[in-house]
XYZ file of N, CA and C in Angstrom:
555
model
N -18.856 -139.864 -2.967
C -19.416 -139.670 -1.639
C -18.553 -138.725 -0.815
N -17.225 -138.896 -0.863
C -16.313 -138.016 -0.124
C -16.408 -136.586 -0.646
N -16.580 -136.462 -1.963
C -16.708 -135.144 -2.578
C -17.987 -134.460 -2.082
N -19.082 -135.237 -1.998
C -20.354 -134.709 -1.514
C -20.234 -134.277 -0.050
N -19.527 -135.081 0.742
C -19.346 -134.752 2.154
C -18.549 -133.455 2.294
N -17.505 -133.291 1.495
C -16.700 -132.070 1.537
C -17.532 -130.863 1.119
N -18.400 -131.049 0.137
C -19.276 -129.950 -0.308
C -20.228 -129.550 0.818
N -20.820 -130.548 1.487
C -21.719 -130.263 2.606
C -20.979 -129.553 3.749
N -19.731 -129.979 3.992
C -18.932 -129.345 5.045
C -18.680 -127.880 4.695
N -18.372 -127.596 3.439
C -18.120 -126.210 3.022
C -19.376 -125.360 3.169
N -20.524 -125.909 2.790
C -21.782 -125.172 2.943
C -22.048 -124.935 4.435
N -21.809 -125.956 5.256
C -21.957 -125.798 6.705
C -21.050 -124.706 7.249
N -19.814 -124.660 6.743
C -18.867 -123.619 7.175
C -19.343 -122.232 6.773
N -19.978 -122.127 5.619
C -20.519 -120.824 5.184
C -21.629 -120.367 6.130
N -22.512 -121.287 6.518
C -23.567 -120.946 7.482
C -22.953 -120.578 8.837
N -21.886 -121.286 9.228
C -21.212 -120.981 10.494
C -20.656 -119.557 10.463
N -20.003 -119.180 9.372
C -19.441 -117.833 9.261
C -20.547 -116.776 9.338
N -21.668 -117.037 8.670
C -22.797 -116.094 8.726
C -23.381 -116.042 10.137
N -23.461 -117.195 10.791
C -23.954 -117.241 12.170
C -23.037 -116.491 13.115
N -21.725 -116.653 12.934
C -20.766 -115.934 13.762
C -20.912 -114.423 13.574
N -21.138 -113.997 12.338
C -21.329 -112.568 12.057
C -22.601 -112.064 12.742
N -23.659 -112.857 12.678
C -24.916 -112.468 13.334
C -24.724 -112.372 14.850
N -23.978 -113.313 15.430
C -23.711 -113.257 16.878
C -22.944 -111.981 17.216
N -21.957 -111.650 16.394
C -21.155 -110.454 16.636
C -22.006 -109.190 16.585
N -23.078 -109.234 15.799
C -24.001 -108.095 15.693
C -25.080 -108.133 16.771
N -25.078 -109.175 17.605
C -26.085 -109.303 18.650
C -27.397 -109.896 18.176
N -27.415 -110.441 16.976
C -28.626 -111.052 16.409
C -28.607 -112.555 16.716
N -28.914 -112.873 17.962
C -28.724 -114.221 18.472
C -29.689 -115.225 17.833
N -30.968 -114.866 17.693
C -31.913 -115.803 17.084
C -31.539 -116.069 15.622
N -31.127 -115.033 14.927
C -30.683 -115.208 13.534
C -29.490 -116.158 13.490
N -28.539 -115.964 14.399
C -27.365 -116.843 14.467
C -27.789 -118.276 14.743
N -28.704 -118.458 15.690
C -29.193 -119.798 16.024
C -29.752 -120.474 14.773
N -30.552 -119.749 14.013
C -31.159 -120.314 12.806
C -30.110 -120.608 11.733
N -29.112 -119.743 11.617
C -28.039 -119.990 10.644
C -27.231 -121.230 11.024
N -26.903 -121.370 12.299
C -26.195 -122.578 12.740
C -27.052 -123.820 12.482
N -28.352 -123.699 12.706
C -29.262 -124.823 12.443
C -29.257 -125.186 10.962
N -29.259 -124.175 10.096
C -29.204 -124.430 8.650
C -27.892 -125.117 8.289
N -26.808 -124.691 8.903
C -25.523 -125.335 8.669
C -25.531 -126.793 9.091
N -26.214 -127.075 10.199
C -26.299 -128.456 10.683
C -27.159 -129.338 9.780
N -28.063 -128.727 9.027
C -28.826 -129.511 8.057
C -27.895 -130.032 6.961
N -26.829 -129.288 6.699
C -25.845 -129.686 5.688
C -24.764 -130.591 6.270
N -24.256 -130.235 7.440
C -23.134 -130.949 8.056
C -23.524 -131.344 9.472
N -24.228 -132.465 9.577
C -24.834 -132.889 10.842
C -23.828 -133.230 11.945
N -22.589 -133.527 11.572
C -21.604 -133.922 12.583
C -20.577 -132.827 12.867
N -20.919 -131.582 12.574
C -20.001 -130.468 12.828
C -20.046 -130.069 14.301
N -18.973 -130.382 15.002
C -18.896 -130.024 16.421
C -18.905 -128.510 16.611
N -18.257 -127.778 15.711
C -18.215 -126.323 15.881
C -19.588 -125.698 15.659
N -20.356 -126.205 14.694
C -21.718 -125.694 14.509
C -22.577 -126.016 15.731
N -22.412 -127.216 16.272
C -23.200 -127.602 17.444
C -22.840 -126.781 18.677
N -21.543 -126.565 18.925
C -21.178 -125.777 20.108
C -21.558 -124.308 19.922
N -21.479 -123.818 18.696
C -21.901 -122.436 18.445
C -23.406 -122.289 18.630
N -24.170 -123.276 18.132
C -25.626 -123.203 18.311
C -25.972 -123.312 19.799
N -25.221 -124.133 20.533
C -25.462 -124.248 21.979
C -25.229 -122.907 22.670
N -24.171 -122.203 22.270
C -23.908 -120.889 22.853
C -25.044 -119.917 22.524
N -25.499 -119.929 21.278
C -26.623 -119.059 20.897
C -27.865 -119.422 21.716
N -28.109 -120.718 21.879
C -29.270 -121.166 22.654
C -29.184 -120.661 24.091
N -27.997 -120.718 24.675
C -27.822 -120.196 26.039
C -28.148 -118.713 26.098
N -27.675 -117.968 25.108
C -27.897 -116.516 25.092
C -29.364 -116.169 24.858
N -30.146 -117.099 24.342
C -31.577 -116.847 24.124
C -32.382 -116.966 25.417
N -31.748 -117.411 26.478
C -32.356 -117.334 27.808
C -33.587 -118.174 28.036
N -33.641 -119.358 27.457
C -34.779 -120.248 27.712
C -35.960 -120.056 26.784
N -35.844 -119.140 25.824
C -36.939 -118.936 24.861
C -37.143 -120.185 24.026
N -38.304 -120.293 23.439
C -38.581 -121.386 22.507
C -37.799 -121.148 21.223
N -37.169 -122.208 20.699
C -36.385 -122.103 19.476
C -36.848 -123.164 18.478
N -36.799 -122.814 17.185
C -37.207 -123.794 16.159
C -36.053 -124.734 15.810
N -36.335 -126.037 15.839
C -35.347 -127.045 15.444
C -36.051 -128.165 14.689
N -35.252 -128.985 14.037
C -35.777 -130.169 13.360
C -35.386 -131.370 14.198
N -36.380 -132.126 14.647
C -36.146 -133.342 15.422
C -36.875 -134.481 14.731
N -36.126 -135.503 14.399
C -36.680 -136.673 13.705
C -37.446 -136.264 12.450
N -36.882 -135.284 11.749
C -37.470 -134.849 10.486
C -38.649 -133.906 10.619
N -38.999 -133.537 11.823
C -40.148 -132.648 12.025
C -39.692 -131.315 12.615
N -40.341 -130.236 12.162
C -40.083 -128.915 12.737
C -40.820 -128.818 14.064
N -40.051 -128.527 15.124
C -40.639 -128.385 16.460
C -40.002 -127.178 17.140
N -40.591 -126.745 18.239
C -40.005 -125.703 19.062
C -39.695 -126.302 20.429
N -38.508 -125.991 20.934
C -38.092 -126.490 22.240
C -37.476 -125.350 23.038
N -37.384 -125.542 24.322
C -36.727 -124.601 25.222
C -35.250 -124.510 24.828
N -34.722 -123.297 24.755
C -33.343 -123.135 24.279
C -32.311 -123.790 25.202
N -32.579 -123.833 26.499
C -31.630 -124.507 27.394
C -31.601 -126.007 27.123
N -32.758 -126.584 26.888
C -32.818 -128.004 26.551
C -32.074 -128.266 25.248
N -32.224 -127.365 24.290
C -31.523 -127.538 23.017
C -30.016 -127.422 23.207
N -29.570 -126.511 24.051
C -28.134 -126.385 24.324
C -27.588 -127.683 24.911
N -28.323 -128.269 25.844
C -27.912 -129.545 26.444
C -27.861 -130.632 25.380
N -28.886 -130.706 24.529
C -28.920 -131.713 23.459
C -27.742 -131.544 22.502
N -27.456 -130.297 22.117
C -26.347 -130.043 21.190
C -25.013 -130.448 21.811
N -24.814 -130.122 23.068
C -23.558 -130.472 23.732
C -23.411 -131.980 23.905
N -24.514 -132.642 24.202
C -24.482 -134.102 24.311
C -24.101 -134.714 22.965
N -24.641 -134.171 21.897
C -24.309 -134.675 20.565
C -22.826 -134.454 20.254
N -22.276 -133.303 20.635
C -20.846 -133.041 20.429
C -20.012 -134.108 21.131
N -20.337 -134.374 22.387
C -19.580 -135.362 23.147
C -19.699 -136.754 22.527
N -20.887 -137.088 22.024
C -21.074 -138.379 21.341
C -20.261 -138.447 20.053
N -20.283 -137.382 19.278
C -19.517 -137.341 18.022
C -18.029 -137.493 18.314
N -17.542 -136.755 19.302
C -16.118 -136.826 19.652
C -15.726 -138.244 20.060
N -16.593 -138.889 20.810
C -16.279 -140.241 21.280
C -16.412 -141.277 20.167
N -17.520 -141.280 19.476
C -17.800 -142.373 18.548
C -17.195 -142.173 17.159
N -17.051 -140.950 16.694
C -16.461 -140.729 15.378
C -14.953 -140.507 15.448
N -14.495 -139.882 16.542
C -13.087 -139.508 16.613
C -12.331 -140.187 17.750
N -12.984 -141.074 18.500
C -12.357 -141.766 19.622
C -11.702 -140.774 20.586
N -12.332 -139.589 20.720
C -11.860 -138.523 21.608
C -10.425 -138.077 21.300
N -10.032 -138.187 20.025
C -8.682 -137.792 19.611
C -8.767 -137.005 18.319
N -7.721 -136.221 18.078
C -7.629 -135.524 16.803
C -7.754 -134.026 16.947
N -7.557 -133.327 15.827
C -7.584 -131.866 15.848
C -8.947 -131.319 16.276
N -8.928 -130.436 17.250
C -10.144 -129.763 17.681
C -11.040 -130.552 18.622
N -10.742 -131.820 18.843
C -11.630 -132.654 19.666
C -11.598 -132.219 21.128
N -10.400 -131.991 21.687
C -10.310 -131.570 23.091
C -11.074 -130.273 23.303
N -10.851 -129.310 22.414
C -11.516 -128.010 22.533
C -13.036 -128.160 22.441
N -13.499 -128.990 21.519
C -14.946 -129.213 21.381
C -15.520 -129.847 22.645
N -14.793 -130.788 23.237
C -15.271 -131.443 24.449
C -15.330 -130.471 25.626
N -14.304 -129.640 25.772
C -14.297 -128.654 26.860
C -15.490 -127.711 26.698
N -15.673 -127.175 25.486
C -16.802 -126.272 25.241
C -18.123 -126.966 25.525
N -18.244 -128.215 25.099
C -19.503 -128.941 25.299
C -19.802 -129.116 26.787
N -18.802 -129.500 27.563
C -19.035 -129.676 29.005
C -19.384 -128.339 29.668
N -18.658 -127.285 29.328
C -18.926 -125.979 29.943
C -20.292 -125.430 29.547
N -20.663 -125.582 28.294
C -21.952 -125.050 27.842
C -23.113 -125.891 28.358
N -22.906 -127.203 28.460
C -23.963 -128.039 29.036
C -24.124 -127.690 30.510
N -23.019 -127.452 31.214
C -23.095 -127.034 32.619
C -23.829 -125.702 32.744
N -23.523 -124.769 31.858
C -24.191 -123.455 31.898
C -25.692 -123.595 31.659
N -26.083 -124.509 30.784
C -27.507 -124.722 30.523
C -28.192 -125.325 31.751
N -27.534 -126.272 32.393
C -28.094 -126.833 33.632
C -28.250 -125.731 34.681
N -27.217 -124.889 34.822
C -27.279 -123.813 35.810
C -28.415 -122.850 35.494
N -28.562 -122.528 34.223
C -29.621 -121.603 33.814
C -31.001 -122.168 34.126
N -31.114 -123.490 34.118
C -32.393 -124.134 34.462
C -32.549 -124.306 35.968
N -31.561 -123.841 36.738
C -31.641 -123.954 38.192
C -31.116 -125.264 38.730
N -30.435 -126.029 37.896
C -29.912 -127.334 38.301
C -28.413 -127.214 38.610
N -28.118 -126.566 39.740
C -26.736 -126.263 40.102
C -25.931 -127.539 40.327
N -26.512 -128.508 40.984
C -25.800 -129.759 41.256
C -25.399 -130.443 39.945
N -26.297 -130.468 38.969
C -25.962 -131.052 37.665
C -24.871 -130.245 36.961
N -24.904 -128.928 37.125
C -23.872 -128.079 36.522
C -22.509 -128.424 37.114
N -22.459 -128.584 38.431
C -21.193 -128.945 39.081
C -20.711 -130.311 38.614
N -21.639 -131.261 38.535
C -21.277 -132.608 38.083
C -20.746 -132.574 36.651
N -21.322 -131.724 35.827
C -20.891 -131.619 34.431
C -19.470 -131.095 34.333
N -19.148 -130.079 35.123
C -17.784 -129.538 35.115
C -16.807 -130.600 35.619
N -17.192 -131.313 36.676
C -16.336 -132.384 37.197
C -16.125 -133.470 36.152
N -17.162 -133.791 35.398
C -17.042 -134.783 34.334
C -16.038 -134.318 33.282
N -16.104 -133.044 32.938
C -15.129 -132.497 32.001
C -13.707 -132.610 32.533
N -13.544 -132.338 33.819
C -12.213 -132.401 34.428
C -11.665 -133.824 34.449
N -12.532 -134.795 34.687
C -12.058 -136.173 34.838
C -12.050 -136.970 33.535
N -12.866 -136.600 32.578
C -12.970 -137.426 31.365
C -12.082 -136.964 30.217
N -11.568 -135.731 30.302
C -10.709 -135.219 29.234
C -9.274 -135.275 29.736
N -8.526 -136.238 29.241
C -7.178 -136.481 29.749
C -6.133 -135.491 29.286
N -6.363 -134.843 28.165
C -5.330 -133.966 27.606
C -5.655 -132.484 27.768
N -6.194 -132.118 28.941
C -6.540 -130.726 29.195
C -5.286 -129.849 29.231
N -5.396 -128.684 28.646
C -4.309 -127.717 28.739
C -4.415 -127.003 30.079
N -3.395 -126.251 30.433
C -3.412 -125.481 31.669
C -4.590 -124.503 31.663
N -4.836 -123.875 30.490
C -5.940 -122.920 30.367
C -7.293 -123.610 30.540
N -7.431 -124.820 29.953
C -8.676 -125.581 30.102
C -8.928 -125.896 31.575
N -7.896 -126.369 32.250
C -8.032 -126.719 33.668
C -8.456 -125.505 34.485
N -7.810 -124.367 34.204
C -8.132 -123.147 34.948
C -9.583 -122.732 34.704
N -10.017 -122.796 33.444
C -11.400 -122.414 33.136
C -12.396 -123.349 33.814
N -12.142 -124.652 33.758
C -13.030 -125.606 34.421
C -13.052 -125.374 35.936
N -11.894 -125.120 36.524
C -11.824 -124.855 37.966
C -12.574 -123.579 38.337
N -12.463 -122.557 37.499
C -13.170 -121.297 37.750
C -14.673 -121.527 37.784
N -15.173 -122.258 36.791
C -16.620 -122.521 36.738
C -17.050 -123.446 37.864
N -16.216 -124.411 38.213
C -16.550 -125.299 39.329
C -16.704 -124.488 40.615
N -15.794 -123.553 40.855
C -15.869 -122.708 42.055
C -17.123 -121.841 42.025
N -17.469 -121.308 40.851
C -18.671 -120.479 40.725
C -19.928 -121.289 41.041
N -20.023 -122.488 40.466
C -21.205 -123.320 40.715
C -21.256 -123.785 42.166
N -20.097 -124.031 42.779
C -20.048 -124.405 44.187
C -20.576 -123.258 45.046
N -20.165 -122.028 44.717
C -20.654 -120.851 45.452
C -22.162 -120.688 45.252
N -22.640 -120.941 44.037
C -24.084 -120.876 43.768
C -24.839 -121.902 44.609
N -24.284 -123.112 44.679
C -24.932 -124.169 45.457
C -24.971 -123.802 46.942
N -23.876 -123.276 47.458
C -23.834 -122.870 48.866
C -24.835 -121.756 49.147
N -24.962 -120.817 48.216
C -25.934 -119.726 48.384
C -27.359 -120.264 48.369
N -27.642 -121.200 47.482
C -28.982 -121.799 47.442
C -29.285 -122.535 48.735
N -28.304 -123.252 49.280
C -28.490 -123.960 50.546
C -28.723 -122.966 51.686
N -27.982 -121.868 51.682
C -28.146 -120.831 52.711
C -29.545 -120.235 52.651
N -30.005 -119.925 51.438
C -31.352 -119.352 51.281
C -32.430 -120.348 51.705
N -32.219 -121.625 51.407
C -33.188 -122.647 51.815
C -33.269 -122.722 53.345
N -32.117 -122.645 54.017
C -32.112 -122.660 55.487
C -32.833 -121.443 56.043
N -32.585 -120.270 55.459
C -33.256 -119.045 55.912
C -34.769 -119.142 55.711
N -35.196 -119.685 54.576
C -36.644 -119.847 54.329
C -37.258 -120.787 55.366
N -36.536 -121.854 55.683
C -37.038 -122.805 56.673
C -37.155 -122.134 58.038
N -36.125 -121.396 58.434
C -36.140 -120.713 59.732
C -37.261 -119.680 59.792
N -37.563 -119.063 58.664
C -38.609 -118.034 58.625
C -39.997 -118.637 58.415
N -40.061 -119.957 58.224
C -41.348 -120.609 58.007
C -41.920 -120.390 56.614
N -41.072 -120.032 55.672
C -41.514 -119.820 54.286
C -41.429 -121.164 53.559
N -42.519 -121.568 52.906
C -42.487 -122.864 52.205
C -41.459 -122.878 51.070
N -41.024 -124.112 50.721
C -40.077 -124.270 49.610
C -40.686 -123.733 48.329
N -39.792 -123.248 47.460
C -40.259 -122.798 46.150
C -40.668 -124.017 45.328
N -41.629 -123.815 44.432
C -42.144 -124.913 43.610
C -41.039 -125.605 42.824
N -40.069 -124.836 42.241
C -39.007 -125.424 41.434
C -38.169 -126.406 42.240
N -37.941 -126.086 43.532
C -37.141 -126.967 44.376
C -37.826 -128.307 44.565
N -39.151 -128.296 44.726
C -39.885 -129.537 44.893
C -39.884 -130.351 43.600
N -39.971 -129.653 42.461
C -40.000 -130.348 41.173
C -38.685 -131.070 40.898
N -37.547 -130.556 41.400
C -36.253 -131.168 41.144
C -36.118 -132.500 41.843
N -36.832 -132.691 42.948
C -36.679 -133.932 43.727
C -37.449 -135.073 43.139
């Protein structure tokens, strides 16, 4: 069984390398599919999941093919990025007790990419909360991790302030709220 698991991990790593090459060439959908193929072999690979989440973010909300509960389906790429990052955080917690080689880095990437997906969907408040969760739940952050999380927190805070400013201007001008704003409530 351990031998089979190692074989699956190696095959997953081969798909990851091919996906990374496709990303470097700007072939984002190809990379997404390669990472997905790797995950069919190595379902608990945090690096494949965070890489696929990054590819999903770069696809800009397009529909992407994935396997869910054994069925081929298409989902919004931002939703898939959020799902992949959530799975990374679950794997880190339940399989590795949030400890071990690469776990901190995987958790930081997962929080940042999940925040980016929320922001891309227009959910700035959730993006800010996600960055804050990363800051408070990861105890062994490096100086670089802290700086990166703080940078994104400041960016999302500025985005939120700009959205609030625009909402006030629309109200003063008598312009009705945008449909997306009503849907969030």
